[in-house]
Coordinates of C-alpha atoms in Angstrom, one line a residue:
Chain A
X87 CA 32.4 4.4 -17.6
X88 CA 30.3 5.5 -20.2
X89 CA 30.2 2.0 -21.3
X90 CA 28.2 1.2 -17.9
X91 CA 26.5 4.6 -17.9
X92 CA 25.4 3.3 -21.5
X93 CA 24.1 -0.5 -19.9
X94 CA 22.8 0.8 -17.3
X95 CA 20.8 3.6 -19.0
X96 CA 19.1 0.9 -21.5
X97 CA 18.4 -1.0 -18.3
X98 CA 16.2 1.8 -17.1
X99 CA 14.8 2.2 -20.3
X100 CA 13.6 -1.5 -19.5
X101 CA 12.8 -1.2 -16.4
X102 CA 11.1 1.6 -17.6
X103 CA 8.8 0.0 -20.6
X104 CA 8.2 -2.4 -18.6
X105 CA 6.6 0.1 -15.9
X106 CA 4.8 1.3 -18.9
X107 CA 2.4 -1.9 -19.1
X108 CA 1.7 -2.0 -15.9
X109 CA 1.1 1.8 -15.3
X110 CA -1.1 2.2 -18.9
X111 CA -3.7 -0.3 -18.0
X112 CA -3.8 1.0 -14.0
X113 CA -4.3 4.5 -15.0
X114 CA -6.9 3.7 -17.6
X115 CA -8.3 2.0 -14.9
X116 CA -8.1 5.4 -11.9
X117 CA -8.6 7.9 -14.7
X118 CA -12.0 6.6 -16.3
X119 CA -13.6 4.5 -13.3
X120 CA -11.7 6.5 -10.9
X121 CA -11.4 3.6 -9.2
X122 CA -8.6 2.4 -6.9
X123 CA -7.4 -1.6 -8.2
X124 CA -4.6 -2.9 -5.7
X125 CA -5.0 -5.7 -7.7
X126 CA -3.2 -4.8 -10.5
X127 CA 0.1 -6.0 -9.3
X128 CA -1.0 -9.6 -8.7
X129 CA -2.6 -9.7 -12.5
X130 CA 1.1 -9.1 -13.8
X131 CA 2.3 -11.8 -11.3
X132 CA -0.3 -14.1 -12.2
X133 CA 1.1 -13.3 -15.9
X134 CA 4.8 -14.4 -14.9
X135 CA 3.6 -17.4 -12.9
X136 CA 0.8 -18.9 -16.1
X137 CA 3.8 -17.9 -18.3
X138 CA 6.1 -20.8 -16.7
X139 CA 3.9 -23.1 -16.3
X140 CA 2.3 -23.3 -20.3
X141 CA 6.5 -23.1 -21.2
X142 CA 6.9 -25.8 -19.8
X143 CA 3.6 -27.7 -20.4
X144 CA 4.0 -26.5 -23.9
X145 CA 7.9 -27.0 -24.4
X146 CA 8.2 -23.2 -25.8
X147 CA 8.1 -19.5 -24.8
X148 CA 6.2 -18.7 -27.9
X149 CA 3.8 -21.2 -27.3
X150 CA 3.5 -20.2 -23.6
X151 CA 2.8 -16.5 -24.4
X152 CA 0.2 -17.2 -27.0
X153 CA -1.6 -19.7 -24.4
X154 CA -1.0 -17.1 -21.2
X155 CA -2.2 -13.8 -22.5
X156 CA -6.1 -14.9 -23.6
X157 CA -5.8 -16.8 -20.3
X158 CA -5.0 -13.2 -18.7
X159 CA -7.6 -11.7 -20.4
X160 CA -10.5 -13.9 -19.3
X161 CA -9.3 -13.9 -15.7
X162 CA -9.6 -10.0 -15.8
X163 CA -12.8 -10.4 -17.5
X164 CA -14.0 -13.1 -14.9
X165 CA -12.4 -10.3 -12.0
X166 CA -14.4 -7.5 -13.6
X167 CA -17.9 -9.6 -13.4
X168 CA -17.2 -10.9 -10.3
X169 CA -15.9 -8.3 -8.5
X170 CA -14.7 -5.0 -9.5
X171 CA -17.9 -4.0 -11.5
X172 CA -20.2 -4.1 -8.0
X173 CA -17.9 -1.7 -7.2
X174 CA -17.8 0.9 -9.4
X175 CA -20.3 3.2 -7.4
X176 CA -18.9 2.4 -4.4
X177 CA -17.0 5.1 -1.9
X178 CA -12.9 4.2 -2.6
X179 CA -12.7 3.2 0.5
X180 CA -14.6 0.3 -0.1
X181 CA -12.8 -0.3 -3.2
X182 CA -9.5 -0.1 -1.2
X183 CA -10.7 -3.5 1.0
X184 CA -12.0 -5.1 -1.7
X185 CA -9.2 -5.3 -3.6
X186 CA -6.9 -5.5 -1.1
X187 CA -9.0 -8.8 0.1
X188 CA -8.2 -10.2 -3.0
X189 CA -4.6 -9.5 -3.1
X190 CA -4.8 -11.6 -0.1
X191 CA -7.1 -14.4 -2.1
X192 CA -4.5 -14.2 -5.1
X193 CA -1.4 -14.2 -3.7
X194 CA -2.0 -16.9 -1.2
X195 CA -3.8 -18.9 -3.8
X196 CA -0.7 -18.7 -6.0
X197 CA 1.5 -20.1 -3.4
X198 CA -0.8 -23.0 -2.9
X199 CA -0.6 -23.9 -6.9
X200 CA 3.1 -23.0 -7.2
X201 CA 4.5 -23.1 -4.0
X202 CA 6.5 -20.6 -2.1
X203 CA 9.5 -21.2 -4.2
X204 CA 10.9 -18.8 -7.0
X205 CA 10.3 -20.1 -10.2
X206 CA 12.4 -19.3 -13.4
X207 CA 11.2 -19.4 -17.4
X208 CA 13.4 -20.8 -20.2
X209 CA 13.8 -17.6 -22.2
X210 CA 13.3 -18.5 -26.2
X211 CA 16.0 -19.8 -28.3
X212 CA 16.4 -16.6 -30.9
X213 CA 16.2 -14.3 -28.2
X214 CA 18.8 -15.8 -26.0
X215 CA 22.4 -14.2 -27.2
X216 CA 23.8 -11.0 -26.8
X217 CA 24.7 -8.3 -29.7
X218 CA 27.9 -5.8 -29.0
X219 CA 26.5 -2.1 -29.1
X220 CA 30.0 0.0 -28.9
X221 CA 33.5 -1.4 -28.6
X222 CA 33.8 -4.6 -25.9
X223 CA 29.7 -4.2 -24.7
X224 CA 27.7 -5.7 -25.3
X225 CA 23.7 -6.1 -24.2
X226 CA 21.5 -9.3 -24.3
X227 CA 18.7 -9.6 -26.8
X228 CA 15.7 -10.3 -25.0
X229 CA 16.2 -6.9 -23.2
X230 CA 16.1 -5.1 -25.7
X231 CA 13.6 -7.4 -26.7
X232 CA 11.0 -6.1 -23.9
X233 CA 12.5 -2.7 -25.3
X234 CA 11.0 -3.5 -28.5
X235 CA 8.0 -5.4 -27.6
X236 CA 6.7 -1.8 -25.0
X237 CA 7.9 0.3 -27.5
X238 CA 5.3 -1.4 -30.3
X239 CA 2.0 -1.9 -27.3
X240 CA 2.7 2.2 -26.5
X241 CA 2.3 3.0 -30.2
X242 CA -0.6 0.7 -30.6
X243 CA -2.7 2.1 -27.7
X244 CA -1.5 5.6 -29.1
X245 CA -3.6 4.5 -32.0
X246 CA -6.5 2.9 -30.5
X247 CA -7.0 5.9 -28.1
X248 CA -6.1 8.9 -30.5
X249 CA -7.5 7.1 -34.1
X250 CA -10.1 4.7 -33.3
X251 CA -14.0 4.6 -32.5
X252 CA -12.8 2.7 -29.1
X253 CA -10.7 5.5 -28.0
X254 CA -12.9 8.5 -28.8
X255 CA -15.1 7.2 -26.7
X256 CA -12.5 6.2 -24.4
X257 CA -11.4 9.8 -23.9
X258 CA -14.9 11.0 -23.6
X259 CA -15.9 8.5 -21.2
X260 CA -12.6 9.8 -18.9
X261 CA -14.1 13.8 -19.0
X262 CA -17.8 13.0 -19.4
X263 CA -19.0 9.8 -18.0
X264 CA -22.6 10.8 -17.3
X265 CA -22.9 12.2 -21.3
X266 CA -21.0 9.6 -23.0
X267 CA -23.8 7.4 -21.1
X268 CA -26.6 9.6 -22.6
X269 CA -25.7 9.3 -25.9
X270 CA -26.2 5.6 -25.9
X271 CA -22.8 4.4 -25.0
X272 CA -23.1 1.3 -23.1
X273 CA -20.8 2.6 -20.9
X274 CA -20.7 -0.9 -18.4
X275 CA -19.5 -3.0 -22.0
X276 CA -16.9 0.0 -22.1
X277 CA -15.5 -0.4 -19.1
X278 CA -15.5 -4.3 -18.7
X279 CA -13.1 -3.8 -22.1
X280 CA -10.6 -1.1 -20.3
X281 CA -10.5 -3.1 -17.4
X282 CA -9.7 -7.1 -19.2
X283 CA -7.4 -4.9 -21.4
X284 CA -5.5 -3.8 -18.9
X285 CA -5.7 -6.4 -17.1
X286 CA -4.0 -8.5 -20.2
X287 CA -1.1 -5.3 -20.7
X288 CA -0.2 -6.7 -17.2
X289 CA 0.0 -9.9 -17.8
X290 CA 2.3 -9.4 -20.7
X291 CA 4.9 -7.5 -18.6
X292 CA 4.3 -10.7 -16.0
X293 CA 4.9 -12.9 -19.7
X294 CA 7.6 -11.0 -20.1
X295 CA 9.7 -10.7 -17.2
X296 CA 9.4 -14.7 -16.4
X297 CA 13.2 -15.5 -18.2
X298 CA 14.9 -13.0 -16.8
X299 CA 13.6 -12.5 -13.0
X300 CA 13.0 -14.7 -10.7
X301 CA 9.1 -15.4 -10.4
X302 CA 7.9 -15.0 -6.8
X303 CA 4.8 -14.5 -4.6
X304 CA 6.1 -10.8 -3.9
X305 CA 6.5 -9.5 -7.3
X306 CA 3.9 -7.7 -8.2
X307 CA 3.9 -5.9 -4.6
X308 CA 7.0 -3.5 -5.1
X309 CA 6.5 -3.6 -8.9
X310 CA 2.5 -2.3 -8.4
X311 CA 3.7 0.6 -5.4
X312 CA 6.2 1.7 -8.5
X313 CA 3.0 2.5 -10.7
X314 CA 1.9 4.2 -8.3
X315 CA 4.5 6.2 -8.6
X316 CA 4.4 6.7 -12.0
X317 CA 0.9 6.9 -12.3
X318 CA 1.2 9.8 -9.7
X319 CA 4.3 11.6 -11.7
X320 CA 2.5 11.1 -15.1
X321 CA -1.0 12.0 -14.3
X322 CA -3.7 10.0 -12.9
X323 CA -5.8 8.4 -16.4
X324 CA -3.3 9.4 -18.9
X325 CA -1.2 6.8 -21.4
X326 CA 1.5 9.7 -22.3
X327 CA 1.6 10.8 -18.7
X328 CA 2.1 7.3 -17.8
X329 CA 4.6 6.2 -20.1
X330 CA 6.7 9.9 -19.2
X331 CA 6.2 8.9 -15.8
X332 CA 7.7 5.3 -15.9
X333 CA 10.9 6.2 -18.4
X334 CA 11.1 8.9 -15.9
X335 CA 11.1 6.2 -13.1
X336 CA 12.7 3.7 -14.4
X337 CA 15.5 5.3 -15.3
X338 CA 16.1 7.4 -12.2
X339 CA 16.0 4.1 -10.4
X340 CA 18.4 1.8 -12.2
X341 CA 20.9 5.1 -11.8
X342 CA 20.1 6.1 -8.8
X343 CA 21.3 2.5 -7.4
X344 CA 24.4 2.4 -9.8
X345 CA 25.6 5.9 -10.4
X346 CA 24.3 7.2 -6.6
X347 CA 27.2 6.5 -4.6
X348 CA 29.8 7.3 -7.4
X349 CA 28.7 10.9 -7.4
X350 CA 28.3 10.9 -3.6
X351 CA 31.9 9.6 -2.8
X352 CA 32.6 13.5 -4.7
X353 CA 31.5 15.3 -1.9
X354 CA 31.7 12.4 1.0
X355 CA 34.3 9.3 2.3
X356 CA 34.1 6.8 0.2
X357 CA 32.7 4.6 3.3
X358 CA 30.0 6.8 4.2
X359 CA 29.0 7.2 0.7
X360 CA 28.9 3.9 0.2
X361 CA 26.4 3.7 3.1
X362 CA 24.0 6.9 2.1
X363 CA 24.0 5.7 -1.1
X364 CA 22.2 2.6 0.0
X365 CA 19.8 4.3 1.7
X366 CA 18.9 7.3 -0.8
X367 CA 19.1 5.2 -4.2
X368 CA 15.7 3.3 -2.9
X369 CA 14.2 6.5 -2.1
X370 CA 15.7 8.5 -4.8
X371 CA 12.0 7.6 -7.3
X372 CA 9.7 8.6 -4.4
X373 CA 11.3 12.2 -3.7
X374 CA 11.3 12.9 -6.8
X375 CA 7.5 11.9 -7.1
X376 CA 7.4 14.6 -4.3
X377 CA 9.3 17.0 -6.2
X378 CA 6.7 16.9 -9.2
X379 CA 3.6 16.8 -7.2
X380 CA 5.2 19.9 -5.5
X381 CA 5.1 21.8 -8.7
X382 CA 2.3 19.9 -10.2
X383 CA 0.0 18.4 -7.6
X384 CA -2.4 16.4 -10.7
X385 CA 1.2 15.6 -12.5
X386 CA 3.0 16.0 -15.4
X387 CA 0.0 15.6 -18.0
X388 CA -3.1 15.4 -15.3
X389 CA -5.7 17.7 -15.6
X390 CA -7.4 17.3 -12.5
X391 CA -6.2 16.8 -8.8
Chain B
X43 CA -23.5 9.2 22.4
X44 CA -24.8 7.2 25.7
X45 CA -24.6 3.9 23.6
X46 CA -20.8 4.6 22.6
X47 CA -19.3 5.4 26.0
X48 CA -21.2 2.1 27.2
X49 CA -19.7 0.3 24.3
X50 CA -16.6 1.8 25.5
X51 CA -16.6 1.1 29.0
X52 CA -17.4 -2.4 27.8
X53 CA -14.4 -2.9 25.8
X54 CA -12.1 -1.6 28.7
X55 CA -13.2 -3.8 30.6
X56 CA -12.9 -6.5 28.9
X57 CA -9.1 -5.9 28.1
X58 CA -8.6 -5.6 31.7
X59 CA -10.3 -8.9 32.7
X60 CA -7.9 -10.4 30.1
X61 CA -4.1 -11.1 32.5
X62 CA -6.7 -13.0 35.8
X63 CA -8.3 -14.6 33.0
X64 CA -4.6 -15.9 31.4
X65 CA -4.1 -16.8 34.5
X66 CA -7.3 -18.8 35.6
X67 CA -6.8 -20.5 32.4
X68 CA -3.0 -20.9 32.5
X69 CA -2.7 -19.2 29.2
X70 CA 0.2 -17.0 29.3
X71 CA -0.3 -16.5 25.3
X72 CA -4.1 -14.9 26.1
X73 CA -1.7 -12.0 27.4
X74 CA 0.7 -11.6 24.2
X75 CA -2.3 -12.2 21.8
X76 CA -3.9 -8.9 24.0
X77 CA -1.4 -6.8 24.0
X78 CA -0.5 -7.5 20.4
X79 CA -4.7 -6.0 20.2
X80 CA -3.9 -3.0 22.1
X81 CA -1.0 -1.8 19.6
X82 CA -2.8 -2.4 16.4
X83 CA -6.0 -1.0 17.9
X84 CA -3.9 2.0 19.0
X85 CA -2.5 2.1 15.2
X86 CA -6.6 1.9 14.2
X87 CA -7.3 4.4 16.8
X88 CA -5.2 6.8 15.2
X89 CA -6.4 6.1 11.2
X90 CA -10.1 6.3 12.2
X91 CA -9.0 10.0 13.5
X92 CA -8.0 11.0 10.0
X93 CA -10.1 8.5 7.8
X94 CA -13.3 9.0 10.3
X95 CA -13.1 12.4 11.1
X96 CA -11.4 14.2 8.1
X97 CA -12.0 12.2 5.2
X98 CA -8.2 11.6 5.0
X99 CA -7.9 7.5 3.3
X100 CA -4.1 7.1 4.7
X101 CA -2.4 4.2 2.9
X102 CA 0.7 4.7 4.8
X103 CA -0.1 4.3 8.5
X104 CA 1.9 1.6 9.0
X105 CA 5.2 3.7 8.2
X106 CA 4.1 5.6 11.5
X107 CA 4.2 2.3 13.5
X108 CA 7.5 1.5 12.0
X109 CA 8.8 4.5 13.1
X110 CA 7.3 4.1 16.5
X111 CA 9.3 0.4 16.7
X112 CA 12.6 1.7 15.7
X113 CA 12.9 4.5 18.1
X114 CA 12.9 2.0 20.6
X115 CA 15.4 0.0 19.0
X116 CA 18.0 2.7 17.9
X117 CA 17.4 4.5 21.6
X118 CA 17.7 1.4 23.2
X119 CA 20.9 0.6 21.2
X120 CA 22.6 4.0 22.3
X121 CA 21.6 3.2 26.1
X122 CA 18.3 4.8 27.0
X123 CA 15.9 2.1 27.4
X124 CA 13.4 4.2 30.0
X125 CA 10.0 4.0 27.8
X126 CA 9.0 7.7 28.0
X127 CA 11.9 9.5 26.7
X128 CA 11.4 5.7 23.4
X129 CA 7.5 8.1 23.5
X130 CA 8.8 11.3 23.1
X131 CA 11.4 10.2 20.6
X132 CA 8.5 8.0 18.4
X133 CA 6.1 11.1 19.1
X134 CA 8.5 13.8 18.2
X135 CA 9.9 11.5 15.0
X136 CA 6.8 10.7 13.8
X137 CA 5.3 14.3 13.9
X138 CA 7.9 15.0 12.0
X139 CA 7.8 12.8 9.1
X140 CA 3.7 13.6 9.0
X141 CA 4.7 16.8 8.9
X142 CA 6.5 16.5 5.3
X143 CA 4.5 14.1 3.8
X144 CA 2.0 15.2 5.1
X145 CA 2.6 18.7 3.6
X146 CA 2.6 17.0 0.4
X147 CA 0.1 14.7 0.3
X148 CA -2.5 16.8 1.5
X149 CA -2.7 19.0 -2.1
X150 CA -3.9 16.5 -3.4
X151 CA -7.2 14.4 -2.9
X152 CA -9.4 11.1 -3.3
X153 CA -7.2 8.6 -5.0
X154 CA -3.9 10.3 -5.3
X155 CA -3.6 11.0 -1.6
X156 CA -4.5 7.1 -1.4
X157 CA -1.5 6.3 -3.7
X158 CA 1.1 9.5 -2.2
X159 CA 0.5 8.0 1.2
X160 CA 1.3 4.7 0.0
X161 CA 4.4 5.9 -1.6
X162 CA 5.9 7.7 1.2
X163 CA 5.6 4.7 3.3
X164 CA 7.2 2.4 1.0
X165 CA 9.5 4.8 1.3
X166 CA 10.0 4.9 5.0
X167 CA 10.1 1.5 4.5
X168 CA 13.5 1.0 2.0
X169 CA 14.9 3.2 4.2
X170 CA 15.2 1.0 7.1
X171 CA 15.6 -2.0 4.9
X172 CA 18.8 -0.5 4.2
X173 CA 19.8 0.9 7.6
X174 CA 22.0 -1.8 8.0
X175 CA 23.2 -0.8 10.9
X176 CA 19.8 -1.8 12.6
X177 CA 19.6 -5.0 10.9
X178 CA 18.2 -3.8 7.6
X179 CA 16.2 -6.4 6.0
X180 CA 15.9 -9.0 8.7
X181 CA 15.1 -6.5 11.5
X182 CA 17.2 -7.1 14.7
X183 CA 16.3 -8.2 18.4
X184 CA 16.1 -6.5 21.4
X185 CA 18.0 -7.9 24.5
X186 CA 15.0 -6.8 26.9
X187 CA 11.9 -4.7 27.4
X188 CA 12.2 -1.1 27.8
X189 CA 12.0 0.7 31.5
X190 CA 9.8 2.6 33.6
X191 CA 10.9 4.9 35.6
X192 CA 14.3 2.8 36.3
X193 CA 12.8 -0.5 37.2
X194 CA 12.8 -2.9 34.7
X195 CA 8.7 -4.0 35.5
X196 CA 8.0 -4.0 31.7
X197 CA 10.0 -7.8 31.7
X198 CA 6.7 -9.3 33.3
X199 CA 4.0 -9.4 30.4
X200 CA 0.7 -8.9 32.8
X201 CA 2.4 -5.4 33.5
X202 CA 3.2 -5.0 30.5
X203 CA -0.3 -5.6 28.9
X204 CA -1.6 -3.3 31.4
X205 CA 0.7 -0.5 30.9
X206 CA -0.3 -1.1 27.0
X207 CA -3.6 -0.6 27.9
X208 CA -3.5 2.8 29.5
X209 CA -1.7 4.2 26.6
X210 CA -4.9 2.9 24.9
X211 CA -7.2 4.0 27.3
X212 CA -5.3 7.9 27.6
X213 CA -4.7 8.4 23.5
X214 CA -9.0 7.0 23.3
X215 CA -9.8 9.8 25.7
X216 CA -7.4 12.4 24.0
X217 CA -9.2 11.1 20.4
X218 CA -12.9 11.6 22.2
X219 CA -11.9 15.2 23.5
X220 CA -10.2 15.6 19.7
X221 CA -13.1 15.2 17.8
X222 CA -15.9 17.1 20.3
X223 CA -14.0 20.2 20.1
X224 CA -14.0 23.3 18.2
X225 CA -11.0 21.5 15.8
X226 CA -13.0 18.0 15.7
X227 CA -16.0 20.1 14.1
X228 CA -13.5 21.9 11.5
X229 CA -12.4 18.9 10.8
X230 CA -15.9 17.3 10.2
X231 CA -16.6 20.2 8.0
X232 CA -13.5 20.1 5.9
X233 CA -14.4 16.5 4.8
X234 CA -18.7 17.4 3.9
X235 CA -17.1 20.5 2.4
X236 CA -14.0 22.1 1.9
X237 CA -14.8 24.9 -0.2
X238 CA -17.6 25.9 2.4
X239 CA -15.1 25.8 5.5
X240 CA -12.9 27.8 3.3
X241 CA -15.5 30.5 2.3
X242 CA -16.3 30.4 6.2
X243 CA -13.4 31.4 6.7
X244 CA -11.3 28.5 7.9
X245 CA -8.1 26.8 6.1
X246 CA -9.0 22.9 5.6
X247 CA -5.7 22.1 4.5
X248 CA -3.8 23.7 8.2
X249 CA -6.7 21.6 9.7
X250 CA -5.9 18.3 7.9
X251 CA -2.6 19.1 8.4
X252 CA -2.5 19.5 11.9
X253 CA -4.9 16.3 11.9
X254 CA -2.8 13.9 10.4
X255 CA 0.6 15.1 12.3
X256 CA -1.9 14.2 15.5
X257 CA -3.0 11.2 13.5
X258 CA 1.0 10.6 13.1
X259 CA 2.2 10.7 16.2
X260 CA -0.9 8.2 17.8
X261 CA 0.4 5.6 15.7
X262 CA 3.7 5.8 17.0
X263 CA 2.7 4.7 20.0
X264 CA 1.4 2.0 18.4
X265 CA 4.6 0.5 17.4
X266 CA 6.6 1.5 20.6
X267 CA 4.1 -1.1 22.6
X268 CA 4.3 -3.4 18.8
X269 CA 8.3 -3.0 19.4
X270 CA 8.3 -4.0 23.5
X271 CA 5.2 -7.3 23.2
X272 CA 8.0 -8.7 20.4
X273 CA 10.9 -7.7 21.5
X274 CA 11.8 -7.1 17.7
X275 CA 11.5 -4.7 15.0
X276 CA 12.1 -5.2 11.5
X277 CA 10.9 -3.3 8.2
X278 CA 8.5 -5.4 8.0
X279 CA 5.9 -3.5 10.4
X280 CA 5.8 -0.9 7.8
X281 CA 4.8 -3.6 4.9
X282 CA 2.2 -1.7 3.1
X283 CA -0.1 -5.4 4.5
X284 CA 0.3 -3.9 7.8
X285 CA -1.1 -0.2 6.6
X286 CA -4.1 -2.2 4.6
X287 CA -5.2 -4.0 8.0
X288 CA -5.2 -1.4 9.8
X289 CA -7.9 0.4 7.3
X290 CA -9.8 -3.3 7.7
X291 CA -9.9 -3.0 11.0
X292 CA -11.5 0.7 10.9
X293 CA -14.1 -0.1 8.6
X294 CA -14.7 -3.7 10.0
X295 CA -15.7 -1.8 13.8
X296 CA -17.1 0.9 11.9
X297 CA -15.8 4.2 10.3
X298 CA -15.5 7.5 12.4
X299 CA -16.7 6.3 15.5
X300 CA -13.0 6.2 17.8
X301 CA -14.4 3.1 19.4
X302 CA -15.1 0.6 16.7
X303 CA -11.6 1.0 15.6
X304 CA -10.8 -0.8 18.9
X305 CA -13.3 -3.0 18.4
X306 CA -12.2 -3.6 14.9
X307 CA -8.8 -4.5 15.9
X308 CA -10.3 -7.1 18.1
X309 CA -11.9 -8.6 15.4
X310 CA -9.5 -8.6 12.8
X311 CA -6.6 -9.9 14.8
X312 CA -9.3 -12.6 16.9
X313 CA -10.2 -13.8 13.2
X314 CA -6.8 -14.0 11.9
X315 CA -5.9 -16.0 15.2
X316 CA -9.0 -18.3 14.5
X317 CA -8.2 -18.9 11.0
X318 CA -4.4 -19.3 11.3
X319 CA -5.2 -22.0 14.3
X320 CA -7.5 -24.2 10.9
X321 CA -4.8 -23.2 8.2
X322 CA -2.1 -22.3 7.3
X323 CA -3.2 -20.6 4.2
X324 CA -5.8 -17.7 6.6
X325 CA -4.6 -15.1 4.4
X326 CA -7.0 -17.1 2.0
X327 CA -10.0 -16.7 3.6
X328 CA -9.5 -13.7 5.2
X329 CA -9.3 -12.6 1.8
X330 CA -12.6 -13.9 1.3
X331 CA -14.2 -12.3 3.6
X332 CA -13.3 -8.7 3.0
X333 CA -13.7 -9.1 -0.6
X334 CA -17.4 -11.1 0.5
X335 CA -18.6 -8.6 3.0
X336 CA -17.5 -5.2 1.4
X337 CA -19.6 -6.4 -1.8
X338 CA -22.5 -8.0 0.2
X339 CA -23.1 -4.6 1.8
X340 CA -24.1 -1.5 -0.1
X341 CA -22.9 0.8 2.3
X342 CA -19.6 -0.7 3.4
X343 CA -18.8 -3.3 6.1
X344 CA -20.0 -0.8 8.5
X345 CA -23.3 -0.7 7.4
X346 CA -23.3 -4.8 7.1
X347 CA -22.2 -4.7 10.8
X348 CA -25.1 -2.3 11.0
X349 CA -27.7 -4.3 9.8
X350 CA -26.7 -7.3 11.8
X351 CA -26.8 -6.1 14.8
X352 CA -30.2 -4.2 13.8
X353 CA -29.5 -1.5 15.7
X354 CA -28.2 2.2 14.5
X355 CA -25.0 2.8 16.2

């Protein structure tokens, strides 16, 4: 029981880390540019597909990853230049429409290029084993590596945002866009940078999960909506909030699915507990979101509603 | 206002002419498409009520459509096949869901509101996916259409279409009355400036919540029609793509003039049928058109339509 709990806790942390990589870029775009981007999930998906292709082409995960990251970065820059840049000063409704259209285009294009059947990527040799944790419990190295990569990325983001000049401008841009612009910072360039960087993080997340999840055209959607929940819980525009929210959502979702029925069995008939558990578990994160909002409408770390 | 009444009359007359036209052209599929358009027009009309007049961009209206559809399926399986009772159940269930989720969502504004309504719809989606008694992910086929006053006359596609059109017409009239009433004015005032509405003694939250509940209840009627039309229900009815398409319809027809939403539903679904006839990848082209039109027009799709048609509506 303790072993199972530890195992699921690690799975929850790993899902949380993944959500953090996706939500980090999204929350900056939401918070700083006040921009609704529904197309963030498909960039994650494209990241996974690119990794599959590049890894097969070059014959290795690492070379695949090395090619995927700059490609997604360029894709992000291109999308910003062609579409997003023209939408910053539009209403949220226009942003929803254009990015929703983009979701349709990219999802369909991915199916044309790679087909609708799920793909998988080979795991890198060095990380394909598992290591013992406690007693007979073993955990795949690759999943631990995902957690480590996410934590390192989070640390790097924290450093950039709080310790560098770009981070300072970014923080200033989030609260006083007009003033920052008046002080001579090219806010347009800053936006492009944030956007492309966020896209790269999402693509990175996609590349990380390509060896452990099936890569299919629907993978972006579920993650996008979970990332929204993360951002709402954490507070829009806050990287700290995205991190806390992502871990919370990841752990609650994973533990709810595996332990919900077990906990319910204490108060209900086994059959009823199983049914109620299956129904309630997927709804748990949304109930969590509703509870956080009821207490703090701006999210845990949000400044403004 | 005159022009709008004329447009409404024209659109409803065109709808009413579909079944005779279909018999004449010997193409019963026309009635099927038209029934589907009517169902989505009801949902788009419901969305326009809060999006156009209340400024609430709900990205979760598919949930209400789904609740309506499942009301038909669940009551039907329990042996209650009367359309009126099913409509009543759908409206009650959707109102309850709207009241709870609306009360939470309306604590927030702007981007938050969009994301939260989307998240709640997704919650409803997962609820029905895990409801294995009613088909779970696969959905379930209905054995027959609902009955009306004890007779199974809705089996006939033509009669079913006219009953659906009647529902759309009734809801359109109700919505027109609502936006023209004092309630509608307060709603529009709250959209423009909630602070001032507060200052002159109105609580925007309460008005917005009531509007949200009314809109949700109306959208559930669309689900009842849709379930009957396809004789099938599945969680796919509340997929977030459906919510997105409803927004597209409202904007295509012009935000905030009710009949525009109906027209938008016609344009969007006919465009999908048209593109679908040429290519399996119609979503690619539909998406490209959407991005292109939104980018091309500074004041949104409605503005482009207005400029192309030359007049201001």
